[in-house]
Every structure is written in structure tokens, then in C-alpha cells.
Coordinates of C-alpha atoms and ligand atoms in Angstrom, one line a residue:
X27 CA 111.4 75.9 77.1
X28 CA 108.8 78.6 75.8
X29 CA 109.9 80.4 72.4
X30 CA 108.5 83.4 71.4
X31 CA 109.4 85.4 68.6
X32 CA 107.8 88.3 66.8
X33 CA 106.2 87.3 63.9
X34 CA 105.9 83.3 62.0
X35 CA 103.5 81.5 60.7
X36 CA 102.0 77.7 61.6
X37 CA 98.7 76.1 61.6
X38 CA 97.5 77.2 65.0
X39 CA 95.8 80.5 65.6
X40 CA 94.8 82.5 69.0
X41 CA 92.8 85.4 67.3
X42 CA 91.7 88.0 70.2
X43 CA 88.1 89.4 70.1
X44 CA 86.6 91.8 71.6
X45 CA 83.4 92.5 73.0
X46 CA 81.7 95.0 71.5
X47 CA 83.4 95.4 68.3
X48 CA 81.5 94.7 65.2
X49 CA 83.6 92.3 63.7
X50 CA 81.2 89.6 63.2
X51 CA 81.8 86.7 65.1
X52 CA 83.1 83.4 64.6
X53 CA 80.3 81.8 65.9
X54 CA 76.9 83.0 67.7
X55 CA 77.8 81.4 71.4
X56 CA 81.0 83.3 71.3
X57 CA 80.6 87.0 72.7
X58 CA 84.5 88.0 73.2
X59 CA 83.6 88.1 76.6
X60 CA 86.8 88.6 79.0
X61 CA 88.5 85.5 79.4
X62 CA 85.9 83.2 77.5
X63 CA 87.6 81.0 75.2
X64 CA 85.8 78.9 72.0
X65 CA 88.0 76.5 69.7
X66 CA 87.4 75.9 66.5
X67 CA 88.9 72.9 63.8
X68 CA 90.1 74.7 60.9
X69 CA 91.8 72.7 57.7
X70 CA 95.0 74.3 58.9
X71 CA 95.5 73.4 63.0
X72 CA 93.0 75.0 65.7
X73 CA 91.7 78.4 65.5
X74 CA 91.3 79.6 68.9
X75 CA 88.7 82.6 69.8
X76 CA 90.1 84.3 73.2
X77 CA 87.3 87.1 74.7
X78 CA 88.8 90.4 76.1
X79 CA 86.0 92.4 76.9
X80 CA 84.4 95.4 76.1
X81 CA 86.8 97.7 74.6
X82 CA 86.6 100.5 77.1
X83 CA 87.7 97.6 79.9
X84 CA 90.4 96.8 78.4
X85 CA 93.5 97.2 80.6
X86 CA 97.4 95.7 81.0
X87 CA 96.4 93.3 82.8
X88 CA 93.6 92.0 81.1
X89 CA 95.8 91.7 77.9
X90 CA 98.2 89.9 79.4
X91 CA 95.6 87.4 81.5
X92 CA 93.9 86.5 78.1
X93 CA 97.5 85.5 76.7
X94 CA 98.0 83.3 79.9
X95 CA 94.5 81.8 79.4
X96 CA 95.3 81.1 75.8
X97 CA 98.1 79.6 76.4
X98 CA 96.5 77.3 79.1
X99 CA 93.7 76.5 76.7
X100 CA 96.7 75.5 74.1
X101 CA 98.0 73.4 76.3
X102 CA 95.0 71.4 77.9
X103 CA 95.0 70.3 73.9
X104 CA 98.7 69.5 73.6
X105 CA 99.0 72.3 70.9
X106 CA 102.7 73.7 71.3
X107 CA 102.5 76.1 68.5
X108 CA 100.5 79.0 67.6
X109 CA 100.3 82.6 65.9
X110 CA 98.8 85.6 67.7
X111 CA 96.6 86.9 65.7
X112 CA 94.9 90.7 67.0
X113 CA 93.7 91.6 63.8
X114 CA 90.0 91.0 64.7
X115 CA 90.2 93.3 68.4
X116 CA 91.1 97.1 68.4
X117 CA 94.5 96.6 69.7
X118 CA 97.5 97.4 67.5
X119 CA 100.8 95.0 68.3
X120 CA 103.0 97.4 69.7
X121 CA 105.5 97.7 72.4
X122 CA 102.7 97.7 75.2
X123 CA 101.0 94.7 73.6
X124 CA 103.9 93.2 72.6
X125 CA 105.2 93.3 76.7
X126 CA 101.3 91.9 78.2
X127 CA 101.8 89.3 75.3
X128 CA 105.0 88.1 75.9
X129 CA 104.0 88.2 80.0
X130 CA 101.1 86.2 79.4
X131 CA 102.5 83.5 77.7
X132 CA 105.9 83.3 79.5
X133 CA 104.3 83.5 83.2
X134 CA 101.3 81.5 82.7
X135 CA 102.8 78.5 81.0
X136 CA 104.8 78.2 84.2
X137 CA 104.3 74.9 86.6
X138 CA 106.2 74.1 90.1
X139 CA 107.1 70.4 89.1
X140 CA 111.0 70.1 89.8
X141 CA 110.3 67.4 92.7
X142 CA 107.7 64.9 90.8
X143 CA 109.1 61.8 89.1
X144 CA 106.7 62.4 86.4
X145 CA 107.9 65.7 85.2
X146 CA 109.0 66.1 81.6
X147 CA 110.2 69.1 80.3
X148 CA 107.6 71.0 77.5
X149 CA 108.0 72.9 74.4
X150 CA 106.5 75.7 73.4
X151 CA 106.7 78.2 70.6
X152 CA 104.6 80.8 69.8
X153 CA 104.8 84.4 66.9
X154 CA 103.3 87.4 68.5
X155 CA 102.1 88.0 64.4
X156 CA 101.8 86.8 61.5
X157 CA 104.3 87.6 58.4
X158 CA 101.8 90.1 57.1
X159 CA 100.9 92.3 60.6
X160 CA 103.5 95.2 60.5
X161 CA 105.2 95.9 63.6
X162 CA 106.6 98.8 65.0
X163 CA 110.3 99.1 65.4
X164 CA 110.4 99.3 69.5
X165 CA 109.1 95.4 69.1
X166 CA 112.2 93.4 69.1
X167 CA 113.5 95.0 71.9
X168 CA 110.4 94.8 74.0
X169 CA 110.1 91.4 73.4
X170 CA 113.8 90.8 74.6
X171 CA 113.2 93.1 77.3
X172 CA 110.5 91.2 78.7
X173 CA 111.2 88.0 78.2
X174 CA 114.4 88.8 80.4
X175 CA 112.1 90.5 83.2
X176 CA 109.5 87.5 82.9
X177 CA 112.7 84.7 83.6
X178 CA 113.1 87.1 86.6
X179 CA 110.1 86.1 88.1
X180 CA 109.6 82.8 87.0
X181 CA 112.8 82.2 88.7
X182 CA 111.7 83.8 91.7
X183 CA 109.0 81.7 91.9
X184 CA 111.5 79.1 91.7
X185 CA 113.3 80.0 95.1
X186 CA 110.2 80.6 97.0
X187 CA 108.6 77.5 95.8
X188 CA 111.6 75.8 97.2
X189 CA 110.9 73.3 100.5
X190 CA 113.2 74.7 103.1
X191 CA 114.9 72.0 102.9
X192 CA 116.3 72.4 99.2
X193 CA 117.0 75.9 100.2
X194 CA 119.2 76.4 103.2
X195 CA 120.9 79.7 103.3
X196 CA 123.9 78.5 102.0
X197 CA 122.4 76.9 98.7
X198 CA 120.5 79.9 97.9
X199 CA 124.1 81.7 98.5
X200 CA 125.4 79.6 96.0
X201 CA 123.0 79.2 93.9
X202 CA 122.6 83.1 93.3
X203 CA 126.8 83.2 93.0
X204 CA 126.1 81.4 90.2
X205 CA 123.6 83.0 88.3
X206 CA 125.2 86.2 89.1
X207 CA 128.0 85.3 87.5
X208 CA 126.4 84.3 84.3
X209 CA 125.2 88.0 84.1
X210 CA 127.9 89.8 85.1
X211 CA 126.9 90.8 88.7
X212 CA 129.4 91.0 91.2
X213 CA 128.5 88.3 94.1
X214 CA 130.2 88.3 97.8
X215 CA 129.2 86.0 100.1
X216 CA 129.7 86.5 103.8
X217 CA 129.4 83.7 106.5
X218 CA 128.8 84.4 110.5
X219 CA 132.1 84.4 111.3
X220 CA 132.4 87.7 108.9
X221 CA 128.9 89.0 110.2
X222 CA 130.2 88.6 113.3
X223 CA 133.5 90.6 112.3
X224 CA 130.9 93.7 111.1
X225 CA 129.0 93.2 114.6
X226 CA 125.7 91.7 113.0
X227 CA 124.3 91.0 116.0
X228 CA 120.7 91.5 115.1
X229 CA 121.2 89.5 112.0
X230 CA 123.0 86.6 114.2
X231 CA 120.8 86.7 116.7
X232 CA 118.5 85.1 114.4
X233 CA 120.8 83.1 112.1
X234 CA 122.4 81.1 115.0
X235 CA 119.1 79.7 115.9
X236 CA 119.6 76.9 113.5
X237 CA 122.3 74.5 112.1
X238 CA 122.1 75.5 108.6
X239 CA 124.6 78.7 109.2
X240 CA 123.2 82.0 107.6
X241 CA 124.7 84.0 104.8
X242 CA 124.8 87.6 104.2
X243 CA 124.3 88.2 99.9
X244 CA 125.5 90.4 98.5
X245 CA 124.9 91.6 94.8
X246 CA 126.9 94.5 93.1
X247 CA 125.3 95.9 89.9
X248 CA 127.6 99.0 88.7
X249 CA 127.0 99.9 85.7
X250 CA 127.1 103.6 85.9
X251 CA 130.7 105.0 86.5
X252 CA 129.0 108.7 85.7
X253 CA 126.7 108.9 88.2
X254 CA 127.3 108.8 92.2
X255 CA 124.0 108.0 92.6
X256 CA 123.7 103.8 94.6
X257 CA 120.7 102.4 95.5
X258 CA 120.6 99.3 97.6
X259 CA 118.3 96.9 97.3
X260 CA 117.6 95.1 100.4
X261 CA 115.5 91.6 100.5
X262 CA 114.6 89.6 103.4
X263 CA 115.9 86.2 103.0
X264 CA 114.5 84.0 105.8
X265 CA 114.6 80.5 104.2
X266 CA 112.2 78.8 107.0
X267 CA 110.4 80.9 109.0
X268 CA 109.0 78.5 112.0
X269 CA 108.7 81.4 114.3
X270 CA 111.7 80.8 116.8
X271 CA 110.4 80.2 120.4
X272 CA 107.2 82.1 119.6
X273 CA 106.3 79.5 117.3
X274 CA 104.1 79.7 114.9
X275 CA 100.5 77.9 115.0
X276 CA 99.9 74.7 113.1
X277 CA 98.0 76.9 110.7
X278 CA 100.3 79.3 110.0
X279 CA 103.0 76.9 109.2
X280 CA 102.6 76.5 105.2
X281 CA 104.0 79.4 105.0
X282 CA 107.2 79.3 106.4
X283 CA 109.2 78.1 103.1
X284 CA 108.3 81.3 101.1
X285 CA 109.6 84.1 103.8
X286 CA 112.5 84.5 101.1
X287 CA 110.4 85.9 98.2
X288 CA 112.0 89.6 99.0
X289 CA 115.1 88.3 98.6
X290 CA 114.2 86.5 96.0
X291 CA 112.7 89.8 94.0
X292 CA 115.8 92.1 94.8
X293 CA 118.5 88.9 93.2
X294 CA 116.3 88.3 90.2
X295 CA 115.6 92.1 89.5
X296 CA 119.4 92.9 89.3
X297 CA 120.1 89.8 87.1
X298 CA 117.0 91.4 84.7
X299 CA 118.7 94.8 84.6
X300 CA 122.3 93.3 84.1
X301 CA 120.9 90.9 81.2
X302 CA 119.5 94.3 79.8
X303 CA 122.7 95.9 79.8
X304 CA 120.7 99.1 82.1
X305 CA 123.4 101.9 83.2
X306 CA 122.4 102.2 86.9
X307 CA 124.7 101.4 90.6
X308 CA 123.0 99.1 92.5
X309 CA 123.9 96.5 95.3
X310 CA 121.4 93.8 96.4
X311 CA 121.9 92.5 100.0
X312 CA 120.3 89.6 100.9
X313 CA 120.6 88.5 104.8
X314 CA 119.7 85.0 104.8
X315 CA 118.9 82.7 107.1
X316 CA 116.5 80.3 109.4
X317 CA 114.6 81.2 112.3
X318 CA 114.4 78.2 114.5
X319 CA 114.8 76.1 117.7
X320 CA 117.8 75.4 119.2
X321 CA 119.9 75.8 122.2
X322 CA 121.2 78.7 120.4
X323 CA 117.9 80.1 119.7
X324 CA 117.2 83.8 120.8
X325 CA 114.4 84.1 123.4
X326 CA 112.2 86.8 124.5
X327 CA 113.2 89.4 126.5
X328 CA 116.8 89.1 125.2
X329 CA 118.3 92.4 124.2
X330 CA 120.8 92.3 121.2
X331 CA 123.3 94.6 119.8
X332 CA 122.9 95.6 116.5
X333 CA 125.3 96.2 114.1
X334 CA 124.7 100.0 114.2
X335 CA 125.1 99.9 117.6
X336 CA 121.5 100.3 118.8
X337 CA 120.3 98.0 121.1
X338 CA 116.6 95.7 120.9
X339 CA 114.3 94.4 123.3
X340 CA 113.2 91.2 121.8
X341 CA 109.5 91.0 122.1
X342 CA 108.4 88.2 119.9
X343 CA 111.1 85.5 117.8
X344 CA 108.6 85.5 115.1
X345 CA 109.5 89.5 114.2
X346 CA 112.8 88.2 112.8
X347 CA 112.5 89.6 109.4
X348 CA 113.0 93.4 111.0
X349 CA 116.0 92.3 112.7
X350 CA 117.8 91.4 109.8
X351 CA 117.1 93.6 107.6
X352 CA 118.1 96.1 110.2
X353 CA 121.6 94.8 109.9
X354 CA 121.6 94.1 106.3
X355 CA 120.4 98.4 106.1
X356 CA 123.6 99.5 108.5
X357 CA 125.6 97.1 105.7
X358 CA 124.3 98.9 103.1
X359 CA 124.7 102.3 104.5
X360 CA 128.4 102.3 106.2
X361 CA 130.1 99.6 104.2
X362 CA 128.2 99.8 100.9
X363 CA 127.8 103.7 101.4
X364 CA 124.6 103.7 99.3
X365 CA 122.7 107.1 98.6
X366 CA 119.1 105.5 98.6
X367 CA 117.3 102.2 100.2
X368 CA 114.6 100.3 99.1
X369 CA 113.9 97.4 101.2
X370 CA 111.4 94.5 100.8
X371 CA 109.9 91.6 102.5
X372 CA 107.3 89.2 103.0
X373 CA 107.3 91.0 106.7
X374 CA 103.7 91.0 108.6
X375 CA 100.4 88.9 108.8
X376 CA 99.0 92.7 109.5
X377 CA 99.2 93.5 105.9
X378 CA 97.4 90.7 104.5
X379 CA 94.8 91.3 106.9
X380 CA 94.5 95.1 105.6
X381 CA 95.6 94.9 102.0
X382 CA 95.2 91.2 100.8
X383 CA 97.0 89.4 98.3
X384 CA 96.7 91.6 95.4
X385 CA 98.3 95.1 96.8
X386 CA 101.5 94.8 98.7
X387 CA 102.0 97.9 101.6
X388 CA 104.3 100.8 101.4
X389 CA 106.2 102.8 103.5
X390 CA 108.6 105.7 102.7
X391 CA 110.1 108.8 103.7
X392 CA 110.7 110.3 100.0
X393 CA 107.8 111.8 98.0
X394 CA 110.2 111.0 94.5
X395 CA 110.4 107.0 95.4
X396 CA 107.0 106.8 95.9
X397 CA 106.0 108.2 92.8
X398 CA 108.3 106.0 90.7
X399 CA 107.4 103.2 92.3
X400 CA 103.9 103.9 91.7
X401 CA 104.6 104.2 88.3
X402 CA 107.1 101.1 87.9
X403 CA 103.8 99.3 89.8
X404 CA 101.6 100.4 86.2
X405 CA 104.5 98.8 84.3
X406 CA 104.7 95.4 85.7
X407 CA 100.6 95.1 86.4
X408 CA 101.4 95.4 90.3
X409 CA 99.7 96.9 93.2
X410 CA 101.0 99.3 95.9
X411 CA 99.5 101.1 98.8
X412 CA 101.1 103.4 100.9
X413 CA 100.5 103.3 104.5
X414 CA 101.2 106.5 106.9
X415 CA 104.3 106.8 109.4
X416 CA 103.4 110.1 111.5
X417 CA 105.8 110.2 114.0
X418 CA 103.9 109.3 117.3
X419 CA 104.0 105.8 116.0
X420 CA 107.5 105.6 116.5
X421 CA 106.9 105.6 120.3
X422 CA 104.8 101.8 119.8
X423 CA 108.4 100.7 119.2
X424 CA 109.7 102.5 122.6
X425 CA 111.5 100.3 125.4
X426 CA 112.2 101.1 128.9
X427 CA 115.8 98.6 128.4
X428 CA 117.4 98.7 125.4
X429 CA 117.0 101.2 122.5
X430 CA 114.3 100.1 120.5
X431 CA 112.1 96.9 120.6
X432 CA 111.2 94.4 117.8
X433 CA 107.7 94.6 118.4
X434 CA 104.9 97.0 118.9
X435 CA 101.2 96.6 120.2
X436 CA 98.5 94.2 118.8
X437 CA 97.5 97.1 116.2
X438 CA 99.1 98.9 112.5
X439 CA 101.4 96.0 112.6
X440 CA 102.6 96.6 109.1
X441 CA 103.7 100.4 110.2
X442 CA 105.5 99.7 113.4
X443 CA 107.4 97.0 111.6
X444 CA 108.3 99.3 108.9
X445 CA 109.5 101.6 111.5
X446 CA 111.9 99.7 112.9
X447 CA 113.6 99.3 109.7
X448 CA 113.8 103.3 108.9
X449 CA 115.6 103.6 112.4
X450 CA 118.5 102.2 110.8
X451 CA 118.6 104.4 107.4
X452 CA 120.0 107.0 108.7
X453 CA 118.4 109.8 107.4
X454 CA 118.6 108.4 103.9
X455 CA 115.9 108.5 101.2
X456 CA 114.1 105.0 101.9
X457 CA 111.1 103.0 100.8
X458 CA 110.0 99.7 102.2
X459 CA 107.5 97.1 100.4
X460 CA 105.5 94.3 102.6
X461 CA 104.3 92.1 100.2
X462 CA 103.6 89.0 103.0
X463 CA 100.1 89.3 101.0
X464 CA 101.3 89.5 97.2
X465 CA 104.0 87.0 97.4
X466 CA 101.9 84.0 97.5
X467 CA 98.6 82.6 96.6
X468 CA 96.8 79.4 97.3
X469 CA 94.3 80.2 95.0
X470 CA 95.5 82.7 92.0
X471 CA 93.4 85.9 91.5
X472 CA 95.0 85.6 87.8
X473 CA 95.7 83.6 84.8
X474 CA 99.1 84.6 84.7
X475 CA 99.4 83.5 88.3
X476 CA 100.0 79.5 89.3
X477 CA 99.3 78.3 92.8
X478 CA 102.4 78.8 95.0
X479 CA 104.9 81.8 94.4
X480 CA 104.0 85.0 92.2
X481 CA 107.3 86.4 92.0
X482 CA 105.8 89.1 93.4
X483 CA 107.8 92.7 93.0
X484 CA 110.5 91.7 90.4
X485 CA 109.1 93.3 88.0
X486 CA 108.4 96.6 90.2
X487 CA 112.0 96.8 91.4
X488 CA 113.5 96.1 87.8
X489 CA 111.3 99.2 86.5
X490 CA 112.0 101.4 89.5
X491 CA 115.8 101.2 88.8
X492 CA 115.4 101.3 84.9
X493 CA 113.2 104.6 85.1
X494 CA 116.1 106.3 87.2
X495 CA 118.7 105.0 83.7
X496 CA 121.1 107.9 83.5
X497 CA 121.2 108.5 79.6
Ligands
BES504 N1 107.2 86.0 107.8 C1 106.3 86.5 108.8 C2 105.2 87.3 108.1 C3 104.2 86.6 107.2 C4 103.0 86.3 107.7 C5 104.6 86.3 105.9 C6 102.1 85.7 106.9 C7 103.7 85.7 105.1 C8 102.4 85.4 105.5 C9 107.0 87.4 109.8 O1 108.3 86.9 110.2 C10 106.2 87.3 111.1 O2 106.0 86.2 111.6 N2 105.6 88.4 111.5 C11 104.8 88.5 112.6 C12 105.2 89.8 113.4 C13 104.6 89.9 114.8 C14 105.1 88.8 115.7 C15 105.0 91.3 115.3 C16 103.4 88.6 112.2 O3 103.0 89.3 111.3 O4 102.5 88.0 112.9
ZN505 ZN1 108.4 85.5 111.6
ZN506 ZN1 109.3 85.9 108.7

């Protein structure tokens, strides 16, 4: 359990530096270079001295990795308590501070340990200031704000960090009824027999490859009865990802547990906004499901009837993601009846290759979405880069038998397979996030990040929705 609250006082002190300020420091070897960290024994508990840089390199993210590094630091010396003390750097505690503090701490205390024997549960508590710092009036509800957001992701992480098999379809189903219900989200749960009813054939197609059934999840959020404006959410869910028949290589394999993490973002993103009481309409739908060997497995060269009616070549098992989601968009759009789509997924090996693991890829028909995304991006310290969809790459996705095909050439991967999903929007005002790069790191590029899951994108999609609050 981590506590934070505003201000308190106890023997242990992180005081924040930086680099070129003239405060004279604590000691010569200490600089207040970023991230560099010197402890000293005080009569009263530790005094640690955390480096953020020179002033003018001071960002969001920087703020929040020093907090994650402190807290690391604390922790490597079994110190549970401390005050945040930024009396000695130019930054003032307010709400921005306030949100990279509470980020920091909350996100990099976190550890995956649910499976060891060994694991004991830590406690933590720390004051963002001291009884004397004044703080602005926006603070408290930053703080609350955040801290909501942060158990967001840290749950997210959570789900992806999951083996596959602690997370068939059917558990997360479950398990997301219930935290929905905790917050007041509205959860339905359909089984094949009722995607089979709405003609899911994509989705199925997929599901019935293996013998843990798949689920469609769906989330309703409505908390806005004077706006008609909906916006659905849409997450791939793909618990185990082996690749079908076009198996995956040995290499590739690691992976397969954490093809869930858009799912993952859209669930944990609505429970944020619910928890925050937010006034917007919005339904999360969350196709879920395995893609494995089986008798019943899909092949190649089978062609498949969508639920909207369209028809696909399948070119390659492994490009199951676009399938369901396909479904899981004509959902939203005709039974839903949503006025806006943003879909995301951990959806091709082409956008790591281009972007890398720190900028997820974008696609979108709708100048307006992209421009709060990029701005809900600044808020939550995450990357985006939009990629182009002229329309003579729609013909990569052309097939001489059925309507469209699942796959295009060996080249702009990430585009094509975005592609495919806009064919099923009709017409609607759509944007579509790849993060197959962000959503996982073997090595973290930050402090805030542990090895594993990053709960990539709930943060983004909690401050896309929030921007669009109808006051
Ligand atoms: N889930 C994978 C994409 C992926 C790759 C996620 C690496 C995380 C890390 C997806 O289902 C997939 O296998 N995509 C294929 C598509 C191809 C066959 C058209 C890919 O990117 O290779
Ligand atoms: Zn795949
Ligand atoms: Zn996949």
C-alpha cells in the first residue's frame, strides 16, 4: 500500500536540487545532476539529495522520473517514510508538480510479484510538503485525481503481466465485471453463442481456435445525459497470442501474454474517469480472446464473414488483432450507436521496428482527435506519432475473393493494419493507437517504468475523454 498525502512531517527527507541553481550544496560531490542521488545521516532520519538537472531541462517527465528514483533509493534502504521537500530547486508544488510527484512515487514503487512465495506486501507513506510549504488550492484534488489515474495503470500492468494462463478470456471477463462494479460502470459480458447471435464471425473466427471460449467486454460509462455525444473505446484483448497456424517463432513468443494491454488501457481508463466522477458517454468494448491451435483453428486462405457483412481473405493467423477489433468496431457502431471511435492495440511488429518502445503509432481520419490526443499525450508524459493513410494504400488490403484481406505486403505494416480497421467505421470520426512498442519493455527507458507491462496509454485515453467534459 503506498500513501501519499499533501503535506506531514517525519524524519526522512527527499529534498530536490537542481543543477545550476545557486543554492549551495549539501555536499561538494553532489551536483543536482538529473537523476543522481547522495544520502546523507541527519539526527532526525536520512536526508536524501535527488539531482534534476539544469533548470532549463527540466520537463514532466523528468520530475516525475526523479520521484520514481527517490522512491527506489528509499527503498533499497528499507525507509518507508519520507517528506518532499522542493524548497531547495525552482519548482513551486503546484498542481503540475503535485501530479509528476504523485506519478513518480505511485508508478515506480510498483513490482510484478503476485506468483513468488516470497512476496510480502510493503508499506509506504510519503507528504508531498512539509507543514510549513503553502500549497495551492487545486492540490488536493490533483493528488486524488492522480492517484486514481496512476491505480489505472498499475492495474493494467497487472493484466498484461498476467501468464496466459491466469488470464483466460473469461477471467479477465470477470475479473473486470468486478472492478466495474466497484466504480459504477455498467459491465455486459457476451459469450460465442451471443457473438454468434450478432454474426461475429471475424471475432469467432479467431476465438474458436482455442478451448478457453472468448468474451466480448463490454463497459458502459454514461455519465452525461446532456450530451449525445458517445465515444467508444475499443481495446484488443488477445489474452495469448501464439500466432494461430502461422505460428510465431521461438523468439517472438515472450510476447504472446501481453497482446491484451489495449484492452487492458480502454477498462482501466473508464474505471479512472468513473472513480473521478468525469461527465462524459463512453462504452469500452473489449473482444477477448486466444489465438491458437486447434482443430477449430482458422487457416489461411479461409475467407470469413464479418459481422458487418464484409467478407476477409485470411492471409496470415497471426493478423488476428484486426479481425477482432473489426467486429468489436461494427458492435460499437450499430448496436452501441457511438458517434466517435478510438481503437487501440498492441497490433504490429512494424511499429516497433519504426517507432520503438517509447512512441506508440497513430492513425486517424479526424484533425480534432488528433490534436487532443496529442495534447492528452503532454498530460500523461506519453508519446504519439501519426503515420499517413493516403488512399492508394487501401488497395495493399485489395483481394481478388472476398472483400478485403487481413494482410497486406511485407511493407507500412502498421498502416495497412490500421486500415483494415477504418473499413469498418463507417464513416465515423476515428483514431487508432498501435502501441505493440510502448506497451512493454524488457529493459525500462524510465524510472517510473519496471520491467514487464507499462500500462501504456491509460493515462492518454483517461485525458482524451476528460478534455472533451461537457461543463
Ligand atoms: N500481437 C501481434 C503484434 C505484436 C508484435 C505485438 C510484437 C507486440 C510485439 C500481432 O497480432 C501480430 O502478430 N501482428 C503481425 C501482423 C502480420 C502477420 C501482418 C506482425 O506484426 O508481425
Ligand atoms: Zn498475432
Ligand atoms: Zn496479436
Amino acid at each position: 500500500m503506498v500513501w501519499i498525502e499533501l503535506s506531514g512531517d517525519c524524519g526522512n527527507r527527499v529534498r530536490f536540487f537542481e543543477a545550476d541553481s545557486g543554492f549551495s550544496e549539501p555536499d561538494p560531490c553532489f551536483k543536482g545532476e538529473y537523476l543522481s542521488c547522495f544520502p546523507l545521516r541527519r539526527d532526525s532520519g536520512l536526508e536524501l539529495c535527488v539531482g534534476l538537472g539544469r533548470k532549463a531541462e527540466i520537463t514532466q517527465r523528468r520530475l516525475t522520473d526523479a520521484a520514481a528514483k527517490a522512491v527506489k533509493v528509499l527503498r533499497g534502504y528499507c525507509i518507508h517514510e519520507a517528506v518532499f521537500d522542493f524548497s531547495r530547486s525552482g519548482i513551486k508544488l503546484d498542481e503540475t508538480t503535485v501530479r509528476c510527484a504523485v506519478m513518480g512515487i505511485k508508478l515506480g514503487l510498483y513490482q510484478y510479484r503476485k506468483y513468488r512465495s516470497d512476496f510480502r506486501e510493503e508499506n509506504f507513506r510519503f507528504f508531498l510538503s512539509d507543514p510549513e510549504t503553502p500549497l495551492p488550492a487545486a492540490a488536493e484534488t490533483s493528488l486524488k485525481e492522480t492517484e486514481n489515474v496512476c491505480d489505472g495503470i498499475l492495474e493494467a500492468r497487472d493484466l498484461v503481466n498476467m501468464p496466459a494462463n491466469g488470464l483466460p478470456p473469461a477471467v479477465m471477463a470477470e475479473l473486470l465485471r468486478g472492478e466495474a462494479e466497484k466504480v459504477g460502470v455498467q459491465a455486459e459480458i457476451l459469450d460465442e453463442r451471443q457473438a454468434e447471435a450478432l454474426g461475429m464471425g471475424a471475432f469467432l473466427a479467431v476465438g474458436n481456435s482455442s478451448g478457453n471460449p472468448p468474451r466480448l467486454i463490454v463497459l458502459r460509462y454514461l455519465a452525461d445525459d446532456e450530451s449525445s455525444s458517445k465515444i467508444a473505446l475499443v481495446g484488443k484483448g488477445v489474452t495469448c497470442d501464439t500466432g494461430g497456424y502461422c505460428l510465431k517463432g521461438r523468439d517472438s513468443m515472450l510476447g504472446i501474454k501481453g497482446d491484451m494491454a489495449g484492452g487492458a488501457a480502454v477498462a482501466q481508463a473508464i474505471f479512472a474517469l468513473a472513480k473521478n466522477g468525469i461527465r462524459a458517454n463512453v462504452v469500452g468494448i473489449i473482444p477477448a480472446c486466444e489465438n491458437r491451435i486447434s482443430r477449430q483453428s482458422f487457416v489461411p486462405g479461409d475467407i470469413i464473414r464479418s459481422m458487418s457483412g464484409k467478407t476477409i481473405e485470411i492471409r496470415n493467423t497471426d493478423a488476428e488483432g484486426r479481425l477482432i477489433l473489426a467486429d468489436a468496431v461494427t458492435y460499437a457502431v450499430r448496436v452501441e450507436k457511438v458517434s466517435r471511435i478510438v481503437d487501440i492495440a498492441t497490433l504490429t511488429g512494424a511499429v516497433v521496428s519504426a517507432l520503438g518502445f517509447t512512441t506508440a503509432g497513430v492513425l486517424t481520419n479526424d484533425e480534432n482527435l488528433w490534436r487532443q490526443l496529442q495534447e492528452a499525450g503532454e498530460l500523461s508524459q506519453e508519446q504519439y506519432s501519426r503515420l499517413p493513410i493516403y488512399p492508394e494504400y487501401e488497395k495493399l488490403l485489395h483481394s481478388d475473393l472476398a472483400d478485403i484481406r487481413n494482410m497486406g505486403e511485407s511493407y507500412c505494416g502498421t498502416i495497412t493494419a490500421g486500415l483494415f480497421i477504418q473499413a469498418f467505421c463507417e464513416g465515423l470520426p476515428w483514431l487508432h493507437i498501435d502501441i505493440a512498442g510502448t506497451a512493454w519493455v524488457d529493459k525500462p527507458f524510465f524510472e517510473y517504468q519496471s520491467c514487464g507491462a507499462t500500462g501504456a496509454s491509460v493515462a492518454t485515453l483517461y485525458q482524451l475523454i476528460r478534455m472533451q467534459q461537457h461543463t
